[in-house]
Amino acid sequence: MALCCGRRRTVSAPGRPTTISFFKLFSLASRTDLILLAVGVFAAAINGAAFPALSLFMGDFMDEVGTSFATGDVTGVLSNVRTVSLRLVVVAAVAFWSAFAWHAIFTYCSTTITTRIRIEYFRAVLSQDVSWFDQETPAALPSRMNEDIFKVQEAIGYRVGLTVANFFQFAFGYGVGLYRGWQLALVMMSTMPLLTASIAVLSRRIAKKTARAQNFYAEAGAVAEEVLSAMKTVVAFGAEKRETERYGAKLVAARDGEVKAGFHSGVMTGIILLCIFFTYALVFWYGGKLIYDGTNNPSTGEPYNGGNVITVYFACIMATFALGQIAPNISFFIEGKTAGAKIFPLFEVRDDPSRIEPPLSEGPRDSGSRPTMSSIAFRKVTFSYPARPEVEVLSDVSFTINAGEKVAFVGESGSGKSTSVQLLERFYDPTAGEVL
């Protein structure tokens, strides 16, 4: 029986997401992990707030020392030094234990979560039907399990705690600056719009270039595995040079993506440092002007003095420095989200019951049962392979094979002979129609 040949038609296939939500990376965290992560975030917040607190002590110390030297009270200077030293010891102890806590917690949780991700990803791959493997490169899956999941671990590990600590250092630093001298603090914050816009634009560019590079690295890994697994055949045909060039072409394409991503990351870091040093210049100029003009400080009700400027300066400098430390971590978060977009959607597909082979919940099937003798019928079956949805291999095909009959499918290549058998074996389901 000859089946009708395929004809082309246009089908719009949904595109894959290039990134996912950052919190999606924590979707496999257990309740214990979430509790530990909450403790880690709290510890990181305390660690970040500890540094701007130093500026309060330093500003007060400068005022007291200046007053003591002006009055010749040496005893007062020693007393102030002793008090400030004790406060610094307390802050140092708090900073040490809070930093130890968040670093240990985030490292532990990221390791346990990514271990679950590896297991679930491998299990999800094994549960896919044949159509999924038609659209993927099976040889690239081991490389993806190693490289992409490692990028996810980098994104949810200690860098999260470091970013939280830097964020609270930034927020608390500017909070102290606004409290002790809002006029000077606002001048220092004038570079924030440029900084925020630059990070937003360049982060999107880094995400696109990183995703492209990761795809080429996976393809290069697939080529290497294919060649090494058939090394005798490659040598027999003298194809070493050709395979080396094929592997190198993938690496060159990946290199170009990495170079462009690195360029954008460098531009982003450069803009951040430009804003930081420009802020340094502003505070020295404007702080000196406020003291020289005798401008009243609304926070204290007195004219600006050296202690106010020192407090605002160090608080805002620490805040701006913390913001600069956040920038390098952004690229790791972007890479983790990009890698997660190739991993986590597979879990959602696996969670849906397969139409072709439902999960077994009551043990193995009874292999000793006798097959039911009945006819096989195709009723207006239309089918396209998922890898090429624009080509209809079968178009409105109908036939019936009665029990006990022997039927031969005859036709030219591409007419649907093997496809019909694969539909009977439930490797695929028809696009339209029924197989009875």
Short mmCIF file of C-alpha atoms in Angstrom, two decimals:
data_model
loop_
_atom_site.label_atom_id
_atom_site.label_comp_id
_atom_site.label_asym_id
_atom_site.label_seq_id
_atom_site.Cartn_x
_atom_site.Cartn_y
_atom_site.Cartn_z
CA MET A 1 0.00 0.00 0.00
CA ALA A 2 1.51 3.27 -1.09
CA LEU A 3 0.97 6.33 1.04
CA CYS A 4 0.70 9.84 -0.34
CA CYS A 5 3.81 11.96 -0.46
CA GLY A 6 4.41 14.89 1.85
CA ARG A 7 3.68 18.48 0.86
CA ARG A 8 4.91 21.69 2.45
CA ARG A 9 2.90 24.03 4.60
CA THR A 10 3.89 26.92 6.90
CA VAL A 11 3.56 26.49 10.66
CA SER A 12 4.67 29.01 13.26
CA ALA A 13 6.55 27.21 16.00
CA PRO A 14 6.65 28.85 19.43
CA GLY A 15 10.07 30.19 20.31
CA ARG A 16 11.94 29.07 23.37
CA PRO A 17 12.51 31.52 26.19
CA THR A 18 16.06 32.79 26.40
CA THR A 19 15.85 33.52 30.12
CA ILE A 20 13.67 32.77 33.15
CA SER A 21 12.84 34.42 36.44
CA PHE A 22 15.72 34.44 38.91
CA PHE A 23 13.52 32.95 41.65
CA LYS A 24 12.69 30.06 39.31
CA LEU A 25 16.24 28.82 39.92
CA PHE A 26 15.23 28.08 43.54
CA SER A 27 12.11 26.08 42.57
CA LEU A 28 13.67 22.77 43.72
CA ALA A 29 14.70 24.13 47.12
CA SER A 30 13.29 22.22 50.10
CA ARG A 31 11.61 23.85 53.08
CA THR A 32 14.84 23.49 55.05
CA ASP A 33 16.74 25.18 52.23
CA LEU A 34 14.28 28.08 52.16
CA ILE A 35 14.57 28.57 55.93
CA LEU A 36 18.36 28.52 55.73
CA LEU A 37 18.30 30.94 52.79
CA ALA A 38 16.11 33.33 54.79
CA VAL A 39 18.64 33.18 57.65
CA GLY A 40 21.43 33.74 55.13
CA VAL A 41 19.71 36.81 53.69
CA PHE A 42 19.24 38.22 57.21
CA ALA A 43 22.91 37.59 58.04
CA ALA A 44 24.00 39.19 54.76
CA ALA A 45 21.85 42.24 55.51
CA ILE A 46 23.50 42.65 58.93
CA ASN A 47 26.92 42.20 57.37
CA GLY A 48 26.19 44.87 54.78
CA ALA A 49 24.83 47.37 57.31
CA ALA A 50 27.87 46.97 59.57
CA PHE A 51 30.23 48.87 57.28
CA PRO A 52 28.30 52.16 56.95
CA ALA A 53 27.89 52.12 60.74
CA LEU A 54 31.62 52.80 60.94
CA SER A 55 31.10 56.20 59.32
CA LEU A 56 28.89 57.28 62.24
CA PHE A 57 31.64 56.49 64.74
CA MET A 58 34.33 58.10 62.60
CA GLY A 59 32.40 61.35 62.13
CA ASP A 60 31.64 61.67 65.84
CA PHE A 61 35.24 60.80 66.66
CA MET A 62 36.57 63.52 64.35
CA ASP A 63 34.32 66.13 65.98
CA GLU A 64 35.30 65.09 69.50
CA VAL A 65 39.01 64.99 68.68
CA GLY A 66 38.83 68.38 67.02
CA THR A 67 37.07 69.86 70.04
CA SER A 68 39.49 68.23 72.50
CA PHE A 69 42.56 69.50 70.68
CA ALA A 70 41.04 72.97 70.43
CA THR A 71 40.51 73.06 74.20
CA GLY A 72 43.76 71.23 75.05
CA ASP A 73 41.91 68.35 76.77
CA VAL A 74 44.25 65.39 76.13
CA THR A 75 42.32 63.17 78.57
CA GLY A 76 39.18 63.66 76.50
CA VAL A 77 41.01 62.55 73.36
CA LEU A 78 42.15 59.31 75.01
CA SER A 79 38.66 58.64 76.35
CA ASN A 80 37.14 59.13 72.91
CA VAL A 81 39.74 56.87 71.30
CA ARG A 82 38.98 54.14 73.85
CA THR A 83 35.22 54.41 73.27
CA VAL A 84 35.50 54.36 69.48
CA SER A 85 37.92 51.42 69.60
CA LEU A 86 35.45 49.34 71.63
CA ARG A 87 32.67 50.17 69.18
CA LEU A 88 34.86 49.14 66.27
CA VAL A 89 35.63 45.81 67.97
CA VAL A 90 31.89 45.14 68.36
CA VAL A 91 31.22 46.01 64.73
CA ALA A 92 34.11 43.79 63.62
CA ALA A 93 32.74 40.82 65.60
CA VAL A 94 29.26 41.30 64.13
CA ALA A 95 30.69 41.60 60.62
CA PHE A 96 32.78 38.43 61.05
CA TRP A 97 30.02 36.15 62.30
CA SER A 98 27.39 37.47 59.90
CA ALA A 99 29.75 37.07 56.92
CA PHE A 100 30.64 33.54 58.01
CA ALA A 101 26.95 32.64 58.37
CA TRP A 102 25.69 33.86 55.00
CA HIS A 103 28.68 32.50 53.04
CA ALA A 104 28.37 29.02 54.58
CA ILE A 105 24.58 28.94 54.17
CA PHE A 106 24.49 30.00 50.52
CA THR A 107 27.32 27.63 49.58
CA TYR A 108 25.57 24.70 51.27
CA CYS A 109 22.13 25.46 49.81
CA SER A 110 23.42 26.02 46.28
CA THR A 111 25.18 22.65 46.38
CA THR A 112 22.11 20.74 47.59
CA ILE A 113 19.75 22.49 45.16
CA THR A 114 21.93 21.90 42.11
CA THR A 115 22.33 18.24 43.10
CA ARG A 116 18.55 17.92 42.89
CA ILE A 117 18.56 19.79 39.58
CA ARG A 118 21.07 17.33 38.10
CA ILE A 119 19.01 14.32 39.20
CA GLU A 120 15.71 15.80 38.01
CA TYR A 121 17.21 16.91 34.69
CA PHE A 122 18.58 13.43 34.00
CA ARG A 123 15.25 11.88 35.00
CA ALA A 124 13.34 14.34 32.84
CA VAL A 125 15.53 13.59 29.81
CA LEU A 126 14.93 9.85 30.22
CA SER A 127 11.16 10.39 30.35
CA GLN A 128 10.96 12.32 27.06
CA ASP A 129 9.39 10.83 23.96
CA VAL A 130 11.11 10.42 20.61
CA SER A 131 9.84 13.74 19.24
CA TRP A 132 11.79 15.64 21.89
CA PHE A 133 15.07 14.02 20.85
CA ASP A 134 14.33 14.94 17.22
CA GLN A 135 14.49 18.62 18.22
CA GLU A 136 17.50 18.30 20.53
CA THR A 137 21.11 17.21 20.09
CA PRO A 138 21.49 14.17 22.37
CA ALA A 139 25.29 14.37 22.27
CA ALA A 140 25.11 17.91 23.72
CA LEU A 141 23.11 16.86 26.78
CA PRO A 142 26.12 15.77 28.93
CA SER A 143 27.82 19.08 28.23
CA ARG A 144 24.64 20.91 29.17
CA MET A 145 24.30 18.97 32.41
CA ASN A 146 27.81 20.01 33.41
CA GLU A 147 28.18 23.55 32.11
CA ASP A 148 24.63 24.92 32.37
CA ILE A 149 23.93 23.50 35.81
CA PHE A 150 27.30 24.82 37.02
CA LYS A 151 26.23 28.28 35.84
CA VAL A 152 22.99 27.87 37.80
CA GLN A 153 25.01 26.96 40.89
CA GLU A 154 27.16 30.05 40.40
CA ALA A 155 24.01 32.19 40.19
CA ILE A 156 22.34 30.86 43.36
CA GLY A 157 25.46 30.41 45.49
CA TYR A 158 27.48 32.78 47.62
CA ARG A 159 27.14 35.55 45.04
CA VAL A 160 23.52 35.97 46.12
CA GLY A 161 24.63 36.58 49.70
CA LEU A 162 27.37 38.91 48.51
CA THR A 163 24.84 40.88 46.45
CA VAL A 164 22.42 41.10 49.39
CA ALA A 165 25.22 42.33 51.66
CA ASN A 166 26.30 44.91 49.09
CA PHE A 167 22.72 46.04 48.54
CA PHE A 168 22.14 46.67 52.25
CA GLN A 169 25.52 48.36 52.48
CA PHE A 170 24.38 50.59 49.61
CA ALA A 171 20.93 51.29 51.12
CA PHE A 172 22.12 51.78 54.70
CA GLY A 173 25.07 53.87 53.55
CA TYR A 174 22.93 56.35 51.68
CA GLY A 175 20.42 56.25 54.54
CA VAL A 176 23.13 57.35 56.98
CA GLY A 177 24.32 59.96 54.50
CA LEU A 178 20.84 61.44 54.06
CA TYR A 179 20.30 61.44 57.82
CA ARG A 180 23.57 63.25 58.62
CA GLY A 181 23.57 65.64 55.65
CA TRP A 182 20.91 65.23 52.98
CA GLN A 183 22.18 68.14 50.85
CA LEU A 184 25.61 66.60 50.42
CA ALA A 185 24.16 63.09 50.03
CA LEU A 186 21.81 64.18 47.22
CA VAL A 187 24.72 65.67 45.31
CA MET A 188 26.56 62.37 45.61
CA MET A 189 23.48 60.51 44.33
CA SER A 190 23.30 62.60 41.15
CA THR A 191 25.14 59.92 39.18
CA MET A 192 22.57 57.21 39.98
CA PRO A 193 20.32 57.68 36.87
CA LEU A 194 23.25 57.18 34.48
CA LEU A 195 24.41 54.18 36.48
CA THR A 196 20.99 52.49 36.56
CA ALA A 197 20.26 53.03 32.86
CA SER A 198 23.67 51.70 31.82
CA ILE A 199 23.28 48.54 33.89
CA ALA A 200 19.76 47.89 32.51
CA VAL A 201 20.75 48.26 28.84
CA LEU A 202 24.04 46.39 29.01
CA SER A 203 22.62 43.53 31.09
CA ARG A 204 20.17 42.64 28.30
CA ARG A 205 22.99 42.63 25.75
CA ILE A 206 25.13 40.40 27.96
CA ALA A 207 22.25 37.92 28.32
CA LYS A 208 21.81 37.57 24.53
CA LYS A 209 25.52 37.12 23.81
CA THR A 210 25.92 34.65 26.66
CA ALA A 211 23.01 32.50 25.46
CA ARG A 212 24.48 32.37 21.96
CA ALA A 213 27.91 31.35 23.27
CA GLN A 214 26.44 28.61 25.47
CA ASN A 215 24.62 27.09 22.49
CA PHE A 216 27.81 26.94 20.44
CA TYR A 217 29.76 25.40 23.32
CA ALA A 218 27.10 22.68 23.61
CA GLU A 219 27.34 22.01 19.86
CA ALA A 220 31.14 21.84 20.09
CA GLY A 221 30.83 19.30 22.89
CA ALA A 222 28.49 17.23 20.73
CA VAL A 223 30.99 17.25 17.86
CA ALA A 224 33.83 16.17 20.15
CA GLU A 225 31.79 13.32 21.63
CA GLU A 226 30.69 12.16 18.18
CA VAL A 227 34.25 12.12 16.82
CA LEU A 228 35.87 10.49 19.85
CA SER A 229 33.23 7.76 20.00
CA ALA A 230 33.96 6.83 16.36
CA MET A 231 37.69 7.47 16.29
CA LYS A 232 38.52 4.38 14.22
CA THR A 233 36.14 5.46 11.48
CA VAL A 234 37.55 9.00 11.46
CA VAL A 235 41.12 7.71 11.12
CA ALA A 236 40.13 5.16 8.48
CA PHE A 237 38.77 7.89 6.22
CA GLY A 238 41.54 10.37 7.04
CA ALA A 239 39.01 12.88 8.34
CA GLU A 240 41.06 14.20 11.26
CA LYS A 241 41.63 17.61 9.70
CA ARG A 242 38.01 18.04 8.62
CA GLU A 243 36.66 17.09 12.06
CA THR A 244 39.17 19.40 13.75
CA GLU A 245 37.99 22.26 11.56
CA ARG A 246 34.35 21.44 12.30
CA TYR A 247 35.06 21.46 16.04
CA GLY A 248 37.10 24.66 15.74
CA ALA A 249 34.32 26.45 13.84
CA LYS A 250 31.94 25.91 16.77
CA LEU A 251 34.53 27.19 19.24
CA VAL A 252 35.22 30.27 17.13
CA ALA A 253 31.52 31.11 17.09
CA ALA A 254 31.33 30.61 20.86
CA ARG A 255 34.45 32.73 21.32
CA ASP A 256 32.87 35.60 19.38
CA GLY A 257 29.83 35.50 21.65
CA GLU A 258 31.97 35.45 24.78
CA VAL A 259 34.13 38.33 23.51
CA LYS A 260 31.07 40.48 22.82
CA ALA A 261 29.57 39.63 26.21
CA GLY A 262 32.90 40.48 27.86
CA PHE A 263 33.05 43.76 25.96
CA HIS A 264 29.61 44.80 27.20
CA SER A 265 30.48 43.66 30.72
CA GLY A 266 33.67 45.75 30.59
CA VAL A 267 31.76 48.81 29.39
CA MET A 268 29.26 48.36 32.23
CA THR A 269 32.03 48.03 34.82
CA GLY A 270 33.83 51.07 33.36
CA ILE A 271 30.71 53.23 33.59
CA ILE A 272 30.21 52.14 37.20
CA LEU A 273 33.78 53.06 38.14
CA LEU A 274 33.44 56.37 36.28
CA CYS A 275 30.38 57.23 38.36
CA ILE A 276 32.13 56.18 41.58
CA PHE A 277 35.20 58.38 41.07
CA PHE A 278 33.08 61.25 39.80
CA THR A 279 31.15 60.97 43.06
CA TYR A 280 34.41 61.22 45.00
CA ALA A 281 35.22 64.49 43.26
CA LEU A 282 31.74 65.89 43.93
CA VAL A 283 31.77 65.24 47.66
CA PHE A 284 35.15 66.89 48.26
CA TRP A 285 34.18 69.94 46.24
CA TYR A 286 30.66 70.41 47.58
CA GLY A 287 31.52 69.43 51.18
CA GLY A 288 34.26 72.06 51.31
CA LYS A 289 31.86 74.63 49.85
CA LEU A 290 29.22 73.90 52.53
CA ILE A 291 31.79 74.34 55.32
CA TYR A 292 33.28 77.48 53.76
CA ASP A 293 29.83 79.09 53.30
CA GLY A 294 28.70 78.13 56.81
CA THR A 295 25.61 76.37 55.45
CA ASN A 296 23.24 75.14 58.16
CA ASN A 297 22.82 71.36 58.43
CA PRO A 298 19.10 70.60 58.94
CA SER A 299 19.95 67.27 60.60
CA THR A 300 21.92 68.88 63.44
CA GLY A 301 20.60 72.45 63.40
CA GLU A 302 24.20 73.70 63.23
CA PRO A 303 26.53 74.66 60.36
CA TYR A 304 28.22 71.84 58.50
CA ASN A 305 31.49 70.76 60.10
CA GLY A 306 34.24 68.30 59.30
CA GLY A 307 32.53 65.47 61.21
CA ASN A 308 29.33 65.81 59.14
CA VAL A 309 31.27 65.78 55.88
CA ILE A 310 33.38 62.79 56.98
CA THR A 311 30.27 60.82 58.02
CA VAL A 312 28.39 61.57 54.80
CA TYR A 313 31.49 61.02 52.71
CA PHE A 314 32.40 57.59 54.11
CA ALA A 315 28.78 56.42 54.32
CA CYS A 316 28.05 57.34 50.70
CA ILE A 317 31.44 56.14 49.48
CA MET A 318 30.83 52.76 51.08
CA ALA A 319 27.37 52.74 49.51
CA THR A 320 28.70 53.62 46.07
CA PHE A 321 31.52 51.09 46.40
CA ALA A 322 28.98 48.41 47.32
CA LEU A 323 26.99 49.25 44.21
CA GLY A 324 30.13 48.77 42.16
CA GLN A 325 30.64 45.35 43.76
CA ILE A 326 27.14 44.31 42.71
CA ALA A 327 27.88 44.85 39.01
CA PRO A 328 30.26 41.87 38.51
CA ASN A 329 27.67 39.54 40.04
CA ILE A 330 24.99 40.65 37.61
CA SER A 331 26.69 38.83 34.74
CA PHE A 332 26.68 35.59 36.77
CA PHE A 333 22.97 35.99 37.50
CA ILE A 334 22.27 36.61 33.82
CA GLU A 335 24.27 33.54 32.80
CA GLY A 336 22.46 31.45 35.43
CA LYS A 337 19.04 32.59 34.22
CA THR A 338 20.03 31.93 30.61
CA ALA A 339 21.27 28.45 31.47
CA GLY A 340 18.16 27.79 33.56
CA ALA A 341 15.96 28.59 30.55
CA LYS A 342 17.36 25.44 28.91
CA ILE A 343 16.83 23.26 31.98
CA PHE A 344 13.72 24.17 33.97
CA PRO A 345 11.15 24.13 31.10
CA LEU A 346 11.99 20.43 30.75
CA PHE A 347 10.74 19.84 34.31
CA GLU A 348 7.38 21.38 33.43
CA VAL A 349 7.04 19.09 30.40
CA ARG A 350 7.89 16.12 32.59
CA ASP A 351 5.26 17.08 35.17
CA ASP A 352 2.53 16.74 32.53
CA PRO A 353 1.34 13.15 31.99
CA SER A 354 2.75 11.87 28.72
CA ARG A 355 0.17 11.21 26.05
CA ILE A 356 2.35 8.49 24.60
CA GLU A 357 3.53 6.60 27.66
CA PRO A 358 1.83 7.49 30.95
CA PRO A 359 3.95 7.05 34.08
CA LEU A 360 3.66 3.69 35.82
CA SER A 361 2.13 3.99 39.28
CA GLU A 362 1.14 0.38 39.92
CA GLY A 363 4.31 -1.52 39.08
CA PRO A 364 5.42 -3.00 35.75
CA ARG A 365 2.98 -4.01 33.08
CA ASP A 366 1.93 -7.62 32.81
CA SER A 367 4.14 -8.87 30.02
CA GLY A 368 2.36 -12.23 29.95
CA SER A 369 -1.02 -10.92 28.80
CA ARG A 370 -2.09 -11.95 25.33
CA PRO A 371 -2.42 -9.30 22.62
CA THR A 372 -5.93 -8.45 21.52
CA MET A 373 -6.66 -9.54 17.96
CA SER A 374 -8.25 -6.63 16.11
CA SER A 375 -7.81 -4.48 13.03
CA ILE A 376 -5.53 -1.45 12.63
CA ALA A 377 -7.06 1.64 11.09
CA PHE A 378 -5.81 5.10 10.10
CA ARG A 379 -8.62 7.66 9.92
CA LYS A 380 -7.66 10.85 8.04
CA VAL A 381 -4.23 10.91 9.65
CA THR A 382 -2.04 13.98 9.11
CA PHE A 383 1.44 14.11 10.58
CA SER A 384 4.51 16.37 10.62
CA TYR A 385 7.73 15.68 12.48
CA PRO A 386 8.32 18.13 15.36
CA ALA A 387 11.76 18.96 13.98
CA ARG A 388 10.20 20.01 10.62
CA PRO A 389 6.63 21.13 11.30
CA GLU A 390 6.42 22.87 7.92
CA VAL A 391 6.52 19.52 6.05
CA GLU A 392 3.49 17.22 6.13
CA VAL A 393 4.80 13.66 5.81
CA LEU A 394 1.29 12.21 5.92
CA SER A 395 -1.69 14.15 4.64
CA ASP A 396 -5.24 12.90 5.27
CA VAL A 397 -4.23 9.21 5.08
CA SER A 398 -6.85 6.50 5.69
CA PHE A 399 -6.53 2.72 5.48
CA THR A 400 -7.52 -0.41 7.40
CA ILE A 401 -5.51 -3.59 8.07
CA ASN A 402 -7.62 -6.47 9.35
CA ALA A 403 -6.35 -9.00 11.86
CA GLY A 404 -4.22 -11.68 10.24
CA GLU A 405 -3.52 -9.72 7.05
CA LYS A 406 -0.03 -9.07 5.73
CA VAL A 407 0.31 -5.63 4.17
CA ALA A 408 3.35 -4.08 2.49
CA PHE A 409 3.83 -0.32 2.31
CA VAL A 410 5.32 0.66 -1.04
CA GLY A 411 6.38 4.13 -2.08
CA GLU A 412 9.21 6.47 -2.79
CA SER A 413 11.49 7.85 -0.12
CA GLY A 414 9.65 10.31 2.09
CA SER A 415 6.18 9.01 1.29
CA GLY A 416 5.52 7.99 4.89
CA LYS A 417 6.24 4.26 5.09
CA SER A 418 8.48 4.34 8.18
CA THR A 419 6.41 7.15 9.63
CA SER A 420 3.28 4.99 9.58
CA VAL A 421 5.07 2.24 11.49
CA GLN A 422 6.37 4.76 14.05
CA LEU A 423 2.84 6.04 14.58
CA LEU A 424 1.72 2.47 15.24
CA GLU A 425 4.54 2.07 17.76
CA ARG A 426 3.43 5.31 19.47
CA PHE A 427 6.80 6.96 18.96
CA TYR A 428 4.70 9.92 17.82
CA ASP A 429 1.06 10.94 17.82
CA PRO A 430 -0.62 12.22 14.64
CA THR A 431 -1.05 15.93 14.13
CA ALA A 432 -4.64 15.30 13.07
CA GLY A 433 -6.83 12.23 12.67
CA GLU A 434 -6.84 8.94 14.56
CA VAL A 435 -4.89 5.69 14.71
CA LEU A 436 -7.23 2.92 15.87
#
